[in-house]
Amino acid sequence: MPNLVRFSALRTSIIEPDTLPALLSTASQTLESIELYMPTALWIGHDTRSLPFASLCPLLYRLRTVHLVLPTLVSPNMTAFITHLLGSTAMLLETLKLSHRSSDSFDSTPFFSSAHSWPVLQTLCLPSETNLSRLPVSPGVRKLELNLSSEAPHSHVTLPPSAFPVLEELHCKHQDLPAFLPNYRDIVRRPIHTVVLPGYGRDAEYGMDASRHAMRHAPDDPAHMFTTLRRVFASLSHSAIPVTHLSFAIKGFKLLDLPSLFLPHGIQVLETLTIVIDGEQPDVRILVHARKALCLHQLLQDFWVCDAAVACIHPGPDRQRPVQTVICR
């Protein structure tokens, strides 16, 4: 396939140790995008045919998009392959997505040892456990997703002050938001306009996984939750530009409390607000009242509230709204 531009193999049974390097070699001059559901560590690590897998990864001269779904255990052979792939294409990459099939925590930092800079990278999606201080220099990243596993530890991100200077869209844990939007006057503030918490980033429209296990990183105690949200909203005001799109997940929340969270920090330019609630379905009258209370400004176009068991879906001519989703306009 010498003219192949995009290769997607999102089923592990498709990938063979012999055929993948051969396929990449034949398309090395034209391939621009690759999506791979990587095989399990046992299969690729102990099959004698897989020994050349890492060393035979060819130079891909036009590769700009890499999306790899990693297995529960990553073999040294697979690590070598990924490290070589990311290192040899570092100057070209515009989109890099690494996700992990296991619910265990996972640090993808070792894959970046051969890359010193990603000069044209714009979209970066990584497990939340990745050590961001050890990433290659990435001055042009505009969208960053730090996706949580169900077993991700409650650790705070370590972020150099100069990292991601032009970041516009952020998906992360609520604990990590202050690191991206610090209240420091002596550093350049990031121009973030879209924030998604707690950062599951799996839904194409909302960047939020509206599932029960997504609530794991939402505060449990109501008082602690309210304090946490106050701190989150205070951080939003530290962006270089107004935050216009906000999504977050919470447990058992009184929607009537929303205005008291927004008002002190002058967040009056929201265009889209998405809330995933784990708890009893709110009364529609309360939602309408909250919607009116939030109309302190004229810019709010969409206010979405969804039960945590159901995914939020944007309405359209060919889409249906979930029964348990309440939309106030």
Coordinates of C-alpha atoms in Angstrom, one line a residue:
M1 CA 0.0 0.0 0.0
P2 CA 2.5 2.6 -1.1
N3 CA -0.1 5.5 -1.2
L4 CA -1.6 4.8 2.2
V5 CA -2.3 8.1 4.1
R6 CA -4.3 6.9 7.2
F7 CA -4.0 3.5 8.9
S8 CA -6.4 2.5 11.7
A9 CA -6.3 -0.9 13.5
L10 CA -8.4 -0.6 16.6
R11 CA -8.7 -4.4 17.1
T12 CA -5.7 -6.2 18.6
S13 CA -6.2 -9.3 16.5
I14 CA -5.5 -7.3 13.3
I15 CA -1.9 -6.5 14.2
E16 CA 0.8 -9.0 13.4
P17 CA 4.5 -8.5 14.3
D18 CA 5.6 -9.3 10.8
T19 CA 3.0 -7.4 8.9
L20 CA 2.9 -4.1 10.8
P21 CA 6.6 -3.1 10.0
A22 CA 6.1 -4.2 6.4
L23 CA 2.9 -2.2 6.1
L24 CA 4.6 0.9 7.6
S25 CA 7.6 0.5 5.3
T26 CA 5.5 0.4 2.2
A27 CA 3.7 3.6 3.2
S28 CA 6.6 5.4 4.8
Q29 CA 6.5 8.2 2.2
T30 CA 2.8 8.9 2.5
L31 CA 1.4 7.8 5.9
E32 CA 0.1 10.8 7.9
S33 CA -2.1 9.2 10.6
I34 CA -1.8 5.9 12.5
E35 CA -4.2 4.5 15.1
L36 CA -3.1 1.2 16.8
Y37 CA -4.8 -0.9 19.4
M38 CA -1.5 -2.4 20.6
P39 CA -1.4 -6.2 21.3
T40 CA -1.0 -7.6 24.8
A41 CA 2.4 -7.7 26.3
L42 CA 2.4 -11.5 26.5
W43 CA 1.5 -11.9 22.9
I44 CA 4.1 -9.5 21.6
G45 CA 6.7 -10.2 24.2
H46 CA 7.1 -13.9 23.9
D47 CA 6.3 -14.6 20.3
T48 CA 9.7 -15.3 18.6
R49 CA 8.3 -13.6 15.4
S50 CA 8.0 -10.3 17.4
L51 CA 11.7 -9.9 18.1
P52 CA 12.4 -7.5 15.1
F53 CA 9.2 -5.6 15.9
A54 CA 10.9 -2.7 17.6
S55 CA 14.0 -2.4 15.3
L56 CA 12.1 -2.6 12.1
C57 CA 9.9 0.5 12.7
P58 CA 10.7 2.5 9.6
L59 CA 11.1 6.3 9.3
L60 CA 7.7 7.8 8.5
Y61 CA 8.4 11.0 6.8
R62 CA 4.9 12.6 6.9
L63 CA 3.4 11.2 10.0
R64 CA 1.4 13.9 11.9
T65 CA -1.1 12.0 14.0
V66 CA -0.4 9.1 16.4
H67 CA -3.1 7.4 18.5
L68 CA -2.0 4.3 20.5
V69 CA -4.2 2.3 22.8
L70 CA -1.8 0.5 25.2
P71 CA -2.3 -3.0 26.8
T72 CA -2.4 -3.7 30.5
L73 CA 1.3 -4.7 30.5
V74 CA 3.7 -3.1 28.1
S75 CA 6.7 -5.3 27.1
P76 CA 10.2 -3.9 26.6
N77 CA 9.9 -4.7 22.9
M78 CA 6.7 -2.6 22.6
T79 CA 8.3 0.2 24.6
A80 CA 11.3 0.2 22.2
F81 CA 8.9 0.4 19.2
I82 CA 6.8 3.3 20.6
T83 CA 9.9 5.2 21.8
H84 CA 11.5 4.9 18.3
L85 CA 8.2 5.9 16.6
L86 CA 7.7 9.0 18.7
G87 CA 11.3 10.0 18.6
S88 CA 11.7 9.7 14.8
T89 CA 8.5 11.7 14.2
A90 CA 8.9 14.3 16.9
M91 CA 9.5 17.2 14.5
L92 CA 6.3 16.4 12.6
L93 CA 3.7 15.3 15.2
E94 CA 0.6 17.5 15.4
T95 CA -1.6 15.1 17.4
L96 CA -0.5 12.5 20.0
K97 CA -2.9 10.4 22.0
L98 CA -1.8 7.6 24.3
S99 CA -4.5 5.8 26.3
H100 CA -4.4 2.7 28.5
R101 CA -6.7 -0.3 28.5
S102 CA -6.2 -1.1 32.2
S103 CA -7.9 0.7 35.1
D104 CA -4.5 0.8 36.9
S105 CA -2.5 4.0 37.0
F106 CA 0.0 4.3 34.1
D107 CA 3.0 6.6 33.4
S108 CA 3.7 7.0 29.7
T109 CA 6.8 9.2 30.3
P110 CA 9.4 6.5 29.3
F111 CA 8.1 6.5 25.8
F112 CA 9.4 10.1 25.3
S113 CA 13.1 9.5 26.1
S114 CA 14.2 9.9 22.5
A115 CA 12.2 13.0 21.8
H116 CA 13.6 16.4 22.9
S117 CA 11.0 18.7 21.4
W118 CA 7.6 18.6 19.8
P119 CA 7.7 21.9 17.9
V120 CA 4.4 21.6 16.0
L121 CA 2.4 19.5 18.4
Q122 CA -1.1 21.0 19.0
T123 CA -3.2 18.2 20.6
L124 CA -1.8 16.0 23.4
C125 CA -3.8 13.3 25.2
L126 CA -2.1 11.3 28.0
P127 CA -2.8 9.3 31.1
S128 CA -3.1 11.6 34.1
E129 CA -0.2 9.9 35.9
T130 CA 2.3 11.1 33.2
N131 CA 5.1 13.3 34.7
L132 CA 4.5 16.5 32.7
S133 CA 7.8 18.0 33.9
R134 CA 9.6 15.3 31.9
L135 CA 7.8 15.8 28.6
P136 CA 9.6 17.1 25.5
V137 CA 9.3 20.9 25.0
S138 CA 5.9 21.5 23.5
P139 CA 5.4 25.2 22.9
G140 CA 2.4 24.9 20.5
V141 CA 0.0 22.6 22.4
R142 CA -3.5 24.1 22.4
K143 CA -5.4 21.1 23.7
L144 CA -4.3 18.9 26.6
E145 CA -6.3 15.9 27.9
L146 CA -5.1 14.1 31.1
N147 CA -7.4 11.1 31.1
L148 CA -8.0 9.3 34.4
S149 CA -8.0 5.6 35.1
S150 CA -10.4 4.4 37.7
E151 CA -7.4 3.6 40.0
A152 CA -5.5 6.9 39.4
P153 CA -4.0 8.1 42.6
H154 CA -5.0 11.5 44.2
S155 CA -1.7 13.1 43.3
H156 CA -1.1 16.6 42.1
V157 CA 0.4 17.4 38.7
T158 CA 3.9 18.8 38.6
L159 CA 4.0 21.5 35.9
P160 CA 6.9 23.9 35.0
P161 CA 5.7 27.5 34.8
S162 CA 6.7 27.9 31.2
A163 CA 5.0 24.7 30.0
F164 CA 2.1 24.9 27.5
P165 CA 2.1 28.7 27.1
V166 CA -0.6 28.8 24.4
L167 CA -2.9 26.2 25.9
E168 CA -6.6 26.8 25.1
E169 CA -8.5 23.6 26.1
L170 CA -7.8 21.6 29.3
H171 CA -9.2 18.3 30.5
C172 CA -7.8 17.4 34.0
K173 CA -8.7 16.6 37.6
H174 CA -10.1 19.4 39.6
Q175 CA -7.0 19.1 42.0
D176 CA -4.7 20.0 39.1
L177 CA -6.5 23.0 37.7
P178 CA -4.6 25.6 39.9
A179 CA -1.3 24.3 38.5
F180 CA -2.4 25.3 35.0
L181 CA -4.1 28.5 36.2
P182 CA -1.9 29.8 39.0
N183 CA -2.4 33.2 40.6
Y184 CA 1.1 34.5 39.8
R185 CA 1.6 37.9 38.2
D186 CA 5.2 37.2 37.3
I187 CA 4.5 34.5 34.7
V188 CA 2.7 34.4 31.4
R189 CA -0.9 33.3 31.9
R190 CA -2.3 30.5 29.7
P191 CA -5.1 31.5 27.4
I192 CA -7.5 28.7 28.4
H193 CA -11.1 29.1 27.3
T194 CA -12.4 25.5 27.8
V195 CA -12.1 23.5 31.0
V196 CA -13.4 19.9 31.5
L197 CA -13.3 18.4 35.0
P198 CA -12.6 15.7 36.2
G199 CA -11.0 15.1 32.8
Y200 CA -12.3 11.8 31.5
G201 CA -12.2 13.1 27.9
R202 CA -13.9 10.1 26.2
D203 CA -17.1 11.8 24.8
A204 CA -16.5 13.5 21.5
E205 CA -18.9 16.3 22.2
Y206 CA -18.4 17.0 25.8
G207 CA -15.0 15.5 26.7
M208 CA -16.6 13.9 29.8
D209 CA -17.4 10.3 30.6
A210 CA -20.8 10.5 32.2
S211 CA -20.5 7.2 34.0
R212 CA -20.7 6.1 37.6
H213 CA -17.0 5.4 37.9
A214 CA -16.4 8.9 36.6
M215 CA -17.6 10.2 40.0
R216 CA -14.6 8.6 41.8
H217 CA -12.6 11.9 41.6
A218 CA -15.5 14.1 42.5
P219 CA -15.5 15.3 46.2
D220 CA -17.7 13.2 48.5
D221 CA -18.5 15.5 51.4
P222 CA -20.9 18.3 50.4
A223 CA -19.0 20.9 52.4
H224 CA -15.7 19.8 50.9
M225 CA -17.2 19.7 47.5
F226 CA -18.4 23.3 47.8
T227 CA -15.0 24.5 49.0
T228 CA -13.4 22.6 46.1
L229 CA -15.7 24.2 43.6
R230 CA -15.0 27.6 45.0
R231 CA -11.2 27.0 44.5
V232 CA -11.9 25.7 41.0
F233 CA -13.9 28.8 40.0
A234 CA -11.3 31.1 41.6
S235 CA -8.6 29.4 39.3
L236 CA -10.8 30.1 36.2
S237 CA -10.4 33.8 36.7
H238 CA -6.6 33.4 36.3
S239 CA -6.8 32.5 32.6
A240 CA -5.4 35.1 30.1
I241 CA -8.8 35.1 28.4
P242 CA -12.3 34.4 29.7
V243 CA -13.3 30.8 30.2
T244 CA -16.3 30.3 28.0
H245 CA -16.9 26.5 28.2
L246 CA -17.0 24.6 31.5
S247 CA -17.9 20.9 32.3
F248 CA -17.6 19.2 35.6
A249 CA -19.0 16.2 37.5
I250 CA -20.3 16.4 41.1
K251 CA -22.0 14.2 43.7
G252 CA -25.4 15.3 45.2
F253 CA -25.4 19.0 44.5
K254 CA -28.0 21.7 45.0
L255 CA -28.2 23.6 41.7
L256 CA -29.5 26.7 43.5
D257 CA -26.0 27.1 45.0
L258 CA -24.5 27.6 41.6
P259 CA -24.8 31.4 41.5
S260 CA -23.0 31.8 44.8
L261 CA -20.1 29.9 43.2
F262 CA -20.0 31.9 40.0
L263 CA -20.6 35.5 41.2
P264 CA -17.6 36.1 43.5
H265 CA -15.2 35.3 40.7
G266 CA -16.9 37.3 37.9
I267 CA -17.5 34.3 35.7
Q268 CA -20.1 36.0 33.6
V269 CA -19.0 35.0 30.1
L270 CA -19.8 31.3 30.0
E271 CA -21.4 30.1 26.8
T272 CA -21.6 26.4 27.6
L273 CA -22.1 24.8 31.1
T274 CA -22.2 21.0 31.4
I275 CA -22.8 19.4 34.8
V276 CA -22.9 15.6 35.4
I277 CA -24.6 14.8 38.7
D278 CA -24.4 11.6 40.6
G279 CA -27.6 11.4 42.7
E280 CA -31.3 11.8 42.5
Q281 CA -32.7 13.3 39.3
P282 CA -33.2 17.0 40.0
D283 CA -36.7 18.5 39.8
V284 CA -37.2 20.3 36.5
R285 CA -38.5 23.4 38.3
I286 CA -35.3 23.7 40.2
L287 CA -33.3 23.4 37.0
V288 CA -35.4 26.2 35.4
H289 CA -34.8 28.4 38.5
A290 CA -31.1 27.7 38.4
R291 CA -31.1 28.5 34.7
K292 CA -32.7 31.9 35.4
A293 CA -30.3 32.6 38.3
L294 CA -27.4 31.9 36.0
C295 CA -28.6 34.4 33.4
L296 CA -26.7 37.1 35.1
H297 CA -25.1 37.6 31.7
Q298 CA -26.4 37.3 28.2
L299 CA -23.8 34.8 26.8
L300 CA -24.9 31.5 28.3
Q301 CA -26.3 29.5 25.4
D302 CA -26.4 26.0 26.7
F303 CA -26.9 24.7 30.3
W304 CA -26.7 20.9 30.5
V305 CA -27.5 18.8 33.5
C306 CA -27.2 15.0 33.2
D307 CA -27.7 12.0 35.5
A308 CA -24.3 10.3 35.9
A309 CA -25.6 7.1 34.5
V310 CA -26.3 8.6 31.1
A311 CA -24.0 10.2 28.6
C312 CA -24.7 13.7 27.5
I313 CA -25.6 14.1 23.9
H314 CA -25.8 17.4 22.0
P315 CA -29.2 17.8 20.3
G316 CA -29.3 17.9 16.5
P317 CA -31.5 17.1 13.5
D318 CA -30.5 13.4 13.6
R319 CA -29.9 12.9 17.4
Q320 CA -32.2 12.1 20.3
R321 CA -31.9 13.6 23.7
P322 CA -31.6 11.0 26.6
V323 CA -34.7 10.8 28.7
Q324 CA -32.8 11.6 31.9
T325 CA -31.0 14.6 30.4
V326 CA -32.5 18.0 31.2
I327 CA -31.6 20.9 28.9
C328 CA -32.4 24.5 29.8
R329 CA -32.0 27.2 27.1

